[in-house]
PDB file of C-alpha atoms and ligand atoms in Angstrom:
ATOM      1  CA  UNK A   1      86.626 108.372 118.613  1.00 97.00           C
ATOM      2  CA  UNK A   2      85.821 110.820 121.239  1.00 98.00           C
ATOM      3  CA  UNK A   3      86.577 113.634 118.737  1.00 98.00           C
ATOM      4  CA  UNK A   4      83.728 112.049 116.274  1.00 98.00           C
ATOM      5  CA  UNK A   5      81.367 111.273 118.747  1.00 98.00           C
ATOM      6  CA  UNK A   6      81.672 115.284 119.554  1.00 98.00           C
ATOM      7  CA  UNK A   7      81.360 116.107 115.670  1.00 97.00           C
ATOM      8  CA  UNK A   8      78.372 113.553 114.897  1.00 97.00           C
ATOM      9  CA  UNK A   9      76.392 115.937 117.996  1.00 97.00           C
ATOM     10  CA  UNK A  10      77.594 119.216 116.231  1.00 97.00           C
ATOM     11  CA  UNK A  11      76.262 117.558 113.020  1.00 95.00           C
ATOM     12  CA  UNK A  12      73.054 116.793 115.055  1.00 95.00           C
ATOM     13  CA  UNK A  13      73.329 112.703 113.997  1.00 94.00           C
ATOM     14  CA  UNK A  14      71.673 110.997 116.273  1.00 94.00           C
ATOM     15  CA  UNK A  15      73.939 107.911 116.289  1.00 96.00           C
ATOM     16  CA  UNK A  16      76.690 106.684 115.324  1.00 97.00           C
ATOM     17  CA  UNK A  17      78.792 103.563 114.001  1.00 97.00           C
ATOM     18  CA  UNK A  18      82.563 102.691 114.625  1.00 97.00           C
ATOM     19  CA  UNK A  19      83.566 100.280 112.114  1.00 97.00           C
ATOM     20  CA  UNK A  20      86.746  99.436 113.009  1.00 96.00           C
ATOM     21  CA  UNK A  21      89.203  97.802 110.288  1.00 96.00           C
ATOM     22  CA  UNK A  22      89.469  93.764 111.362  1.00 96.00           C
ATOM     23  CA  UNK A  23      92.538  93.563 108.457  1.00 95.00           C
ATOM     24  CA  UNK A  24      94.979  90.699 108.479  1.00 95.00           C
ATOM     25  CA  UNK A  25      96.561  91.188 104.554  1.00 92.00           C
ATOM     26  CA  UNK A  26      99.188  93.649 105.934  1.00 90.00           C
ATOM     27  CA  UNK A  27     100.572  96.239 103.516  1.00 89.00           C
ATOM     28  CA  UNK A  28     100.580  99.433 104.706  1.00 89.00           C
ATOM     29  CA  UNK A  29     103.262 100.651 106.789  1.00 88.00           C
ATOM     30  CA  UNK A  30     102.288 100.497 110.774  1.00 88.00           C
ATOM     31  CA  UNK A  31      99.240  98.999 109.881  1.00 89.00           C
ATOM     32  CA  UNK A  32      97.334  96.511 112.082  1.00 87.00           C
ATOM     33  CA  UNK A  33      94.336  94.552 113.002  1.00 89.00           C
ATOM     34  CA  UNK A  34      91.561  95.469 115.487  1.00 91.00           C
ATOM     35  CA  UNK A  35      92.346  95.388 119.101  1.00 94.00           C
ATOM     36  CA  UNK A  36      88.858  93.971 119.596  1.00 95.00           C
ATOM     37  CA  UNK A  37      89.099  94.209 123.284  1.00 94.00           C
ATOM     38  CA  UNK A  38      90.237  97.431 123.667  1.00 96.00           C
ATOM     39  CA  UNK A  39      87.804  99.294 120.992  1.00 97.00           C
ATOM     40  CA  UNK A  40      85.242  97.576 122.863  1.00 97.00           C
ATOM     41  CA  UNK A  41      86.464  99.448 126.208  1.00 97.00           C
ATOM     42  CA  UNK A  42      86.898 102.584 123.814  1.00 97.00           C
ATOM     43  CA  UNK A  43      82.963 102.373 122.605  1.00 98.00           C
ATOM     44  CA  UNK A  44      82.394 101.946 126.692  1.00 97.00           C
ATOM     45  CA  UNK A  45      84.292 105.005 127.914  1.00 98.00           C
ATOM     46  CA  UNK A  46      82.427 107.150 124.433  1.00 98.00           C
ATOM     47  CA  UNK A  47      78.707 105.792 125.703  1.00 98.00           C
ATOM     48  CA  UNK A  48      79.343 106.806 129.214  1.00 98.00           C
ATOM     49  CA  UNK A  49      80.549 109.942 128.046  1.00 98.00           C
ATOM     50  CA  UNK A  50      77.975 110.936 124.809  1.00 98.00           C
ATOM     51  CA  UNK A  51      74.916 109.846 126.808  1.00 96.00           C
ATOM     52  CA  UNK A  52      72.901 111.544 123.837  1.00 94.00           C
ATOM     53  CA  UNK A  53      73.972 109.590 120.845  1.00 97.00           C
ATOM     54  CA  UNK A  54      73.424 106.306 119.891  1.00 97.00           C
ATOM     55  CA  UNK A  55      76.932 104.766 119.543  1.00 98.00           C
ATOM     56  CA  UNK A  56      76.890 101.412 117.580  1.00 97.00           C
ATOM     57  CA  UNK A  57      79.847  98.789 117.325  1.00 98.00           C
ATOM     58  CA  UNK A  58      81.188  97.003 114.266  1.00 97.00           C
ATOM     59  CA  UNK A  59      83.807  95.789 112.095  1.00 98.00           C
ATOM     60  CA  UNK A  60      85.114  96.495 109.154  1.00 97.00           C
ATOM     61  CA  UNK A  61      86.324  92.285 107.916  1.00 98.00           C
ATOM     62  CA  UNK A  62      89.478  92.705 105.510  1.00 98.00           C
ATOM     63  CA  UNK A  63      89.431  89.934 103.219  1.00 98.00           C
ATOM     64  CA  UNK A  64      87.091  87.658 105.561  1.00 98.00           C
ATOM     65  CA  UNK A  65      87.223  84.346 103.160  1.00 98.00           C
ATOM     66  CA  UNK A  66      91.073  84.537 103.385  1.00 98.00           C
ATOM     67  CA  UNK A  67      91.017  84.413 107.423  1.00 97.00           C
ATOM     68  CA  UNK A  68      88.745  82.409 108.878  1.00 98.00           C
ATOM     69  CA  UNK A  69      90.007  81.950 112.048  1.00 97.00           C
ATOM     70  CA  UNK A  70      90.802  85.430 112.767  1.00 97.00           C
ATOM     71  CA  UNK A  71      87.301  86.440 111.665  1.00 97.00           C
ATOM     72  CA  UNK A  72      85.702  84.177 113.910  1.00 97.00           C
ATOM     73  CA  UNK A  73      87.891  85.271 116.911  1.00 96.00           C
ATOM     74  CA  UNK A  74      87.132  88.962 116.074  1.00 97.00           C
ATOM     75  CA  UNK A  75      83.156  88.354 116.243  1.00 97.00           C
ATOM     76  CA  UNK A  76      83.853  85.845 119.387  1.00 96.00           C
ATOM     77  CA  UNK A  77      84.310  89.138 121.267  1.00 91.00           C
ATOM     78  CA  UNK A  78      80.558  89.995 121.432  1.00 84.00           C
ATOM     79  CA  UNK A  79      78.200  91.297 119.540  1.00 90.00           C
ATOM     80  CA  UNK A  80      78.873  93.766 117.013  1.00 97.00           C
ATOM     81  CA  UNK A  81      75.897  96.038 115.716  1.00 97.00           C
ATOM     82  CA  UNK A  82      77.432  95.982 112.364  1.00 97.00           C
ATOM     83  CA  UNK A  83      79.652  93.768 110.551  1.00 98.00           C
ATOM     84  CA  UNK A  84      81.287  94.632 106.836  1.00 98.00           C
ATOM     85  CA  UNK A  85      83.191  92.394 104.575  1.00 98.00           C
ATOM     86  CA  UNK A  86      85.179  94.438 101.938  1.00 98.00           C
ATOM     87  CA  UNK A  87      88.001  93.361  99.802  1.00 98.00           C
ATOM     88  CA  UNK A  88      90.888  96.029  99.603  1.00 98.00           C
ATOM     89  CA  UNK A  89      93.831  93.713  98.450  1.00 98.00           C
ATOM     90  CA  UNK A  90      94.341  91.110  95.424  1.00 98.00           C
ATOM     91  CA  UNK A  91      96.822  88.256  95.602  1.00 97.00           C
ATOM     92  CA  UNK A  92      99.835  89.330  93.308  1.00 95.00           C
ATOM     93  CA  UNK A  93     102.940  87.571  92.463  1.00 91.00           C
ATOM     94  CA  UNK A  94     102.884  85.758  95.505  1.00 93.00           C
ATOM     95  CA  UNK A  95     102.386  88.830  97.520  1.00 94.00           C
ATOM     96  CA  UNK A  96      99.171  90.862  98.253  1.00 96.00           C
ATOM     97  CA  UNK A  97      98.662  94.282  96.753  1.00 97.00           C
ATOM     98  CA  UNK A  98      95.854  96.887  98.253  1.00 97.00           C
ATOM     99  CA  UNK A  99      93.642  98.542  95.155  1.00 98.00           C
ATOM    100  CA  UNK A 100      95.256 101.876  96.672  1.00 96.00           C
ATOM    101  CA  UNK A 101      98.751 100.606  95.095  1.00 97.00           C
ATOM    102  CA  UNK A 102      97.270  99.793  91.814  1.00 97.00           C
ATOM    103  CA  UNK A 103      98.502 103.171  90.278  1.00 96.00           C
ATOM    104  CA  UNK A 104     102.179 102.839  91.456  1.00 95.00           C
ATOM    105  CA  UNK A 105     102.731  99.563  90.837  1.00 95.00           C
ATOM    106  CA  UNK A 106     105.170  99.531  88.201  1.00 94.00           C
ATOM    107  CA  UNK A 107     103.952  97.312  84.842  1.00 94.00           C
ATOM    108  CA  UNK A 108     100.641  96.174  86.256  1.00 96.00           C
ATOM    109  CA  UNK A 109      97.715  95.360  83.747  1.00 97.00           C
ATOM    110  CA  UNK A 110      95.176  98.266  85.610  1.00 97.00           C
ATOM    111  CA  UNK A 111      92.087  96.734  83.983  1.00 97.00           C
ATOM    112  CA  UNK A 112      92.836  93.066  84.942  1.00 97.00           C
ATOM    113  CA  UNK A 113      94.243  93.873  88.467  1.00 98.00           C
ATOM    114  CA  UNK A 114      90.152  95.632  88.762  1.00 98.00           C
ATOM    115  CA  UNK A 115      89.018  92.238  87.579  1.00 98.00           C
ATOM    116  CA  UNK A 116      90.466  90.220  89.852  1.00 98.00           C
ATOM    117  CA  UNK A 117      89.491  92.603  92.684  1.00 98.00           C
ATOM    118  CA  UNK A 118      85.680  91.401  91.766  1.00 98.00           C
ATOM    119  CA  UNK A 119      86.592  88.038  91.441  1.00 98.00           C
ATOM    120  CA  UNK A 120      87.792  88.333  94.976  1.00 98.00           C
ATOM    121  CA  UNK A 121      84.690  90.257  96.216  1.00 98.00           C
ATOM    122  CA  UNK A 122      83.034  87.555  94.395  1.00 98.00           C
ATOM    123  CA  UNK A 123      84.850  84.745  96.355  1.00 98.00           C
ATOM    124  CA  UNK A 124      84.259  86.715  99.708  1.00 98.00           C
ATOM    125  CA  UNK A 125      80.420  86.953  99.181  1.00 98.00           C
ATOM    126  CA  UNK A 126      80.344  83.353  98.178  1.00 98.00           C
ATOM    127  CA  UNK A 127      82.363  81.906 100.980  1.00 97.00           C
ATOM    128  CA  UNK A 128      79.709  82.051 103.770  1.00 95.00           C
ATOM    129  CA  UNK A 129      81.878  84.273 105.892  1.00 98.00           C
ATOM    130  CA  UNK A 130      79.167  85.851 108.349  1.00 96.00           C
ATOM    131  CA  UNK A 131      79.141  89.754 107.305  1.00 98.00           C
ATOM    132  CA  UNK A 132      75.779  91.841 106.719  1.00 98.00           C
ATOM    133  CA  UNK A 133      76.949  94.262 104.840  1.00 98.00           C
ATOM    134  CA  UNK A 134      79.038  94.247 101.527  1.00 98.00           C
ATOM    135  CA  UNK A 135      81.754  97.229 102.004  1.00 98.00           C
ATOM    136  CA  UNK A 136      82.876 100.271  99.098  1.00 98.00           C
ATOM    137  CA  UNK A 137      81.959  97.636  96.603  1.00 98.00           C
ATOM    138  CA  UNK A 138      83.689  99.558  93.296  1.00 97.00           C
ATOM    139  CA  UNK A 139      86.762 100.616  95.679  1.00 98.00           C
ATOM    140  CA  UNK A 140      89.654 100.222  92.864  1.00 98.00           C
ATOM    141  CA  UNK A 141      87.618 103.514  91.127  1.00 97.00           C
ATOM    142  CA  UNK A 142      88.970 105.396  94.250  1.00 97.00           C
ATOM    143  CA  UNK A 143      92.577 105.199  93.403  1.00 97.00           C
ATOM    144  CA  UNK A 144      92.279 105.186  88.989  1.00 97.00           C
ATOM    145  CA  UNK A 145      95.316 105.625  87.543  1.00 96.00           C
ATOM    146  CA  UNK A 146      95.816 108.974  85.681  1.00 93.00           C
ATOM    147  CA  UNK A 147      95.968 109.003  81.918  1.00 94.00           C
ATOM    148  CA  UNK A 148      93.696 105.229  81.700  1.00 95.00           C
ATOM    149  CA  UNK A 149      90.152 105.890  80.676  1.00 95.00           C
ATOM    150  CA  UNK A 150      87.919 106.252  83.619  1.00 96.00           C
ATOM    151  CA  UNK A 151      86.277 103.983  85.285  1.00 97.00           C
ATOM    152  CA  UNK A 152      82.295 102.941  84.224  1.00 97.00           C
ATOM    153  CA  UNK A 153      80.718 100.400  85.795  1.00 98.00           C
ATOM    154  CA  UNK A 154      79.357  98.658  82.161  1.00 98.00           C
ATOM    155  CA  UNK A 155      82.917  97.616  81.575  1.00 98.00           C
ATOM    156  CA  UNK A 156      83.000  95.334  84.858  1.00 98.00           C
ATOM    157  CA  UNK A 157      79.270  94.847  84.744  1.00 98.00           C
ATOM    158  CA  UNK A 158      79.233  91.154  84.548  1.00 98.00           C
ATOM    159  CA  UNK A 159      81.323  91.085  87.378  1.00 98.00           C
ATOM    160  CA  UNK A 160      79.636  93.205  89.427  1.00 98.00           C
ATOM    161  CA  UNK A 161      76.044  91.952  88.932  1.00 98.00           C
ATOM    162  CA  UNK A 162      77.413  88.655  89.358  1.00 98.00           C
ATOM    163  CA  UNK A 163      78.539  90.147  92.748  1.00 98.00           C
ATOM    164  CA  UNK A 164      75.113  91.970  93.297  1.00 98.00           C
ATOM    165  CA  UNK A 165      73.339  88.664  92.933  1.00 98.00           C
ATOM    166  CA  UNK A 166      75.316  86.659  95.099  1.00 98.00           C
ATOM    167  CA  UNK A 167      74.989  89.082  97.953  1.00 98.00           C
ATOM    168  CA  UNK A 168      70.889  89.376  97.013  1.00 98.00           C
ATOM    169  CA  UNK A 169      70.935  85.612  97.301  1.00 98.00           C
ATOM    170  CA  UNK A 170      73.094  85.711 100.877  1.00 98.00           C
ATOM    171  CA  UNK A 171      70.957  88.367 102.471  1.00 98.00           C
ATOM    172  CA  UNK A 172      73.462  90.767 102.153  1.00 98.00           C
ATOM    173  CA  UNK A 173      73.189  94.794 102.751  1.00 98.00           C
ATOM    174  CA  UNK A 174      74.740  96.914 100.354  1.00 98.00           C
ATOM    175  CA  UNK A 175      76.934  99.553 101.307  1.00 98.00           C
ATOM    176  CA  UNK A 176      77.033 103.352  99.994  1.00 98.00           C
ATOM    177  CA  UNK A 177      79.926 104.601 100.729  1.00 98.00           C
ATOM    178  CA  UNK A 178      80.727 108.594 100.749  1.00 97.00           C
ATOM    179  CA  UNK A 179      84.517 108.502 100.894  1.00 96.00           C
ATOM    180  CA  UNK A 180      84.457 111.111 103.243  1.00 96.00           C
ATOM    181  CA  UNK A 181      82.249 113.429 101.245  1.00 95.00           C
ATOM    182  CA  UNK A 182      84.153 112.741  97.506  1.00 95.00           C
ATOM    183  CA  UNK A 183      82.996 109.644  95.710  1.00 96.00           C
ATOM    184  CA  UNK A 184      79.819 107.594  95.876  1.00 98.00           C
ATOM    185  CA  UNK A 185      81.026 103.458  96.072  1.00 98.00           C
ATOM    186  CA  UNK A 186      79.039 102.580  94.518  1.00 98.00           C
ATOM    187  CA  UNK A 187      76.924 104.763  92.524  1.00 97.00           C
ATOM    188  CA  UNK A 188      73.647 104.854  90.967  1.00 98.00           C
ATOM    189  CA  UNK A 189      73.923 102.286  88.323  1.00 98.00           C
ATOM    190  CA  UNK A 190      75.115  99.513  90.911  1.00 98.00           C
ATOM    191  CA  UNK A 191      72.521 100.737  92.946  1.00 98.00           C
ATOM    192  CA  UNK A 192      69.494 100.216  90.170  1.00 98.00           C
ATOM    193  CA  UNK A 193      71.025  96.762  89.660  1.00 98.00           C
ATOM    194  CA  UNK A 194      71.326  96.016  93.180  1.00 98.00           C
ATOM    195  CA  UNK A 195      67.344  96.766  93.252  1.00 98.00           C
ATOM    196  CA  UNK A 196      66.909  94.854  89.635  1.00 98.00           C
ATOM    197  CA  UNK A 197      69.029  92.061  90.969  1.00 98.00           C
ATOM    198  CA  UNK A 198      66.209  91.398  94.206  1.00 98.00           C
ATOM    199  CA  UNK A 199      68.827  93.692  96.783  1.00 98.00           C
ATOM    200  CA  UNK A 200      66.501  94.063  99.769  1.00 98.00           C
ATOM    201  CA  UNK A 201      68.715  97.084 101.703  1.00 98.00           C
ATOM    202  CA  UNK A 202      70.447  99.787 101.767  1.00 98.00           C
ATOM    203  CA  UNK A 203      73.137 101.239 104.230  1.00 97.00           C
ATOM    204  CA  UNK A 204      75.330 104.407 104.332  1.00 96.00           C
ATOM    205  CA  UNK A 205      79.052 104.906 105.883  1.00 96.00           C
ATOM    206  CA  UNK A 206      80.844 107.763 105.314  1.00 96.00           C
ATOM    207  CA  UNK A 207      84.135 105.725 106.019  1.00 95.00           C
ATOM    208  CA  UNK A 208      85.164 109.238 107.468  1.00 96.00           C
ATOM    209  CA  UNK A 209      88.940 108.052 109.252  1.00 95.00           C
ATOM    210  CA  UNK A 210      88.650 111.819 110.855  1.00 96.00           C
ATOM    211  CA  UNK A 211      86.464 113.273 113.081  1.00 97.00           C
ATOM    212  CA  UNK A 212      85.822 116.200 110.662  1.00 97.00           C
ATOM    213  CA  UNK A 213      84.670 113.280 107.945  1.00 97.00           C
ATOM    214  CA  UNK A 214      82.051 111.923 110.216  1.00 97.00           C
ATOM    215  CA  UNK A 215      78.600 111.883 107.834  1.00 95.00           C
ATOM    216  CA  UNK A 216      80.368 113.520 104.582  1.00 96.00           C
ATOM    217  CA  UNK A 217      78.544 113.603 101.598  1.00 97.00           C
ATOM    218  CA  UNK A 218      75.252 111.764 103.524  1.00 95.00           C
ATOM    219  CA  UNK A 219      72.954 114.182 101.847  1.00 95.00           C
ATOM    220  CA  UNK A 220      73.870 113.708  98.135  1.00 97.00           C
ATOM    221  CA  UNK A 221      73.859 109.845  98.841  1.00 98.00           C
ATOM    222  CA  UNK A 222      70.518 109.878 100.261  1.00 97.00           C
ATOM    223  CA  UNK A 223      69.263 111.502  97.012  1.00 98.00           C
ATOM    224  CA  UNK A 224      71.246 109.084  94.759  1.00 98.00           C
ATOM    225  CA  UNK A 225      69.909 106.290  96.899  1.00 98.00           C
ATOM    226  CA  UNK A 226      66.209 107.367  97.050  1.00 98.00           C
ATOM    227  CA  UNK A 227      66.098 107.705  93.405  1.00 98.00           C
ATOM    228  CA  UNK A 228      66.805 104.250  92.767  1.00 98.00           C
ATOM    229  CA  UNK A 229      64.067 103.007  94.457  1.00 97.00           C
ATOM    230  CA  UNK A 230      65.447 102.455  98.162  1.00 98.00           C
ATOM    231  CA  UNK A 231      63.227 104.681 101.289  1.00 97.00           C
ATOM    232  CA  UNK A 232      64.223 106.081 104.085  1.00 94.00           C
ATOM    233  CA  UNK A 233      63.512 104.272 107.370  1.00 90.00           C
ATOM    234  CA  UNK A 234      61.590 105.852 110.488  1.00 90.00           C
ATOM    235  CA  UNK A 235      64.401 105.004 113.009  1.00 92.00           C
ATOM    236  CA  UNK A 236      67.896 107.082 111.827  1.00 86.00           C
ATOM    237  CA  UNK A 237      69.965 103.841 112.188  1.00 90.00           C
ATOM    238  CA  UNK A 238      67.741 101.871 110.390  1.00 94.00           C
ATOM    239  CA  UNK A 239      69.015  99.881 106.804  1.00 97.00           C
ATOM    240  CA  UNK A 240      67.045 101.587 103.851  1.00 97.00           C
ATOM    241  CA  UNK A 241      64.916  99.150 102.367  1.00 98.00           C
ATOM    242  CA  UNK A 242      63.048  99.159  98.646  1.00 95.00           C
TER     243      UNK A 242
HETATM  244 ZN1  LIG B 301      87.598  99.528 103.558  1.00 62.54          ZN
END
């Protein structure tokens, strides 16, 4: 954290957001949930240290809908400058699988494992878990399988405006994620329906995992974003709104 903090004042950011991963669908080796306590202490000790940058909490809500009662520990701890909901796993065969495991998983229907990922975003945005912001919406597209056609948002796009309009209709922020500076999650057709669709905001996370990620690919995002109809705010930490 320390490390980013020092990268986001090389970069000259003026703030910047910790969204730590709240996950409690385990499936990655040595994975596991926030330590809410101590990344609070951890933001502490970075503030004292980066008096010059803004440093803003937050969570990152793994499958929200599924764990209630975590979730609602998690945000017991105090308040959190931003909260995310994403969905990274389905429900498969009685276990979970993350949409990073798609590709490798031996005989799975690719397409209709990407379908029930939105039906599962779907169910999250729906379930009145309390997150702003709707997470790397089109995530799956990050890990395609090699040799299946790629992905395009008009074959999911009843799903995903279905999506779009639930989280207009919740007050929900939508996300535009960098991946570190490769792909745009979502991209500019989700983003034109978000706006068609009555989407009031806009934010940006570069979901960087390494200091040397911290604020990838901001400046192409800012174009896509601008051009479909979202403006910049005055304040730097501000949501983009249309
Ligand atoms: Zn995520």
């Amino acid at each position: 954290m320390e490390r980013s903090c020092e990268r986001a004042l090389e970069l000259g950011l003026p703030a910047i957001a910790f969204t730590e991963h709240a996950d409690w669908a385990l499936v990655h080796n040595g994975q596991h949930s926030v330590d809410i306590d101590g990344y609070l202490d951890a933001v502490e000790r970075c503030r004292a240290r980066f008096k010059n940058l803004r440093i803003q909490t937050g969570v990152e809500l793994g499958e929200p809908h599924w764990y209630p009662r975590e979730t609602a520990e998690v945000l017991s701890a105090g308040p959190l400058d931003r909260v995310h909901g994403s969905i990274h796993c389905i429900r498969l065969d009685g276990g979970m699988l993350d949409a990073s495991q798609f590709r490798s998983r031996e005989g799975l229907d690719f397409p209709a494992a990407v379908r029930e990922y939105f039906r599962e975003t779907l169910a999250m945005v729906e379930s009145g878990q309390p997150f702003e912001t709707l997470a790397h919406l089109d995530y799956p597209k990050r890990y395609w399988r090699e040799g299946l056609a790629p992905y395009r948002e008009a074959d999911y796009k009843e799903q995903i405006r279905a999506i779009l309009s639930a989280a207009a209709r919740t007050g929900r922020v939508l996300e535009v994620n960098t991946t570190r500076g490769s792909t745009l999650c979502p991209d500019i057709e989700v983003v034109r329906w978000w706006r068609e669709l009555g989407g009031q905001a806009i934010s940006f996370g570069s979901d960087a995992h390494q200091p040397d990620r911290v604020g990838a690919g901001f400046e192409v995002a800012a174009q896509m974003v601008e051009s479909a109809g979202f403006k910049p705010a005055k304040d730097p930490t501000a949501l983009w709104r249309r």
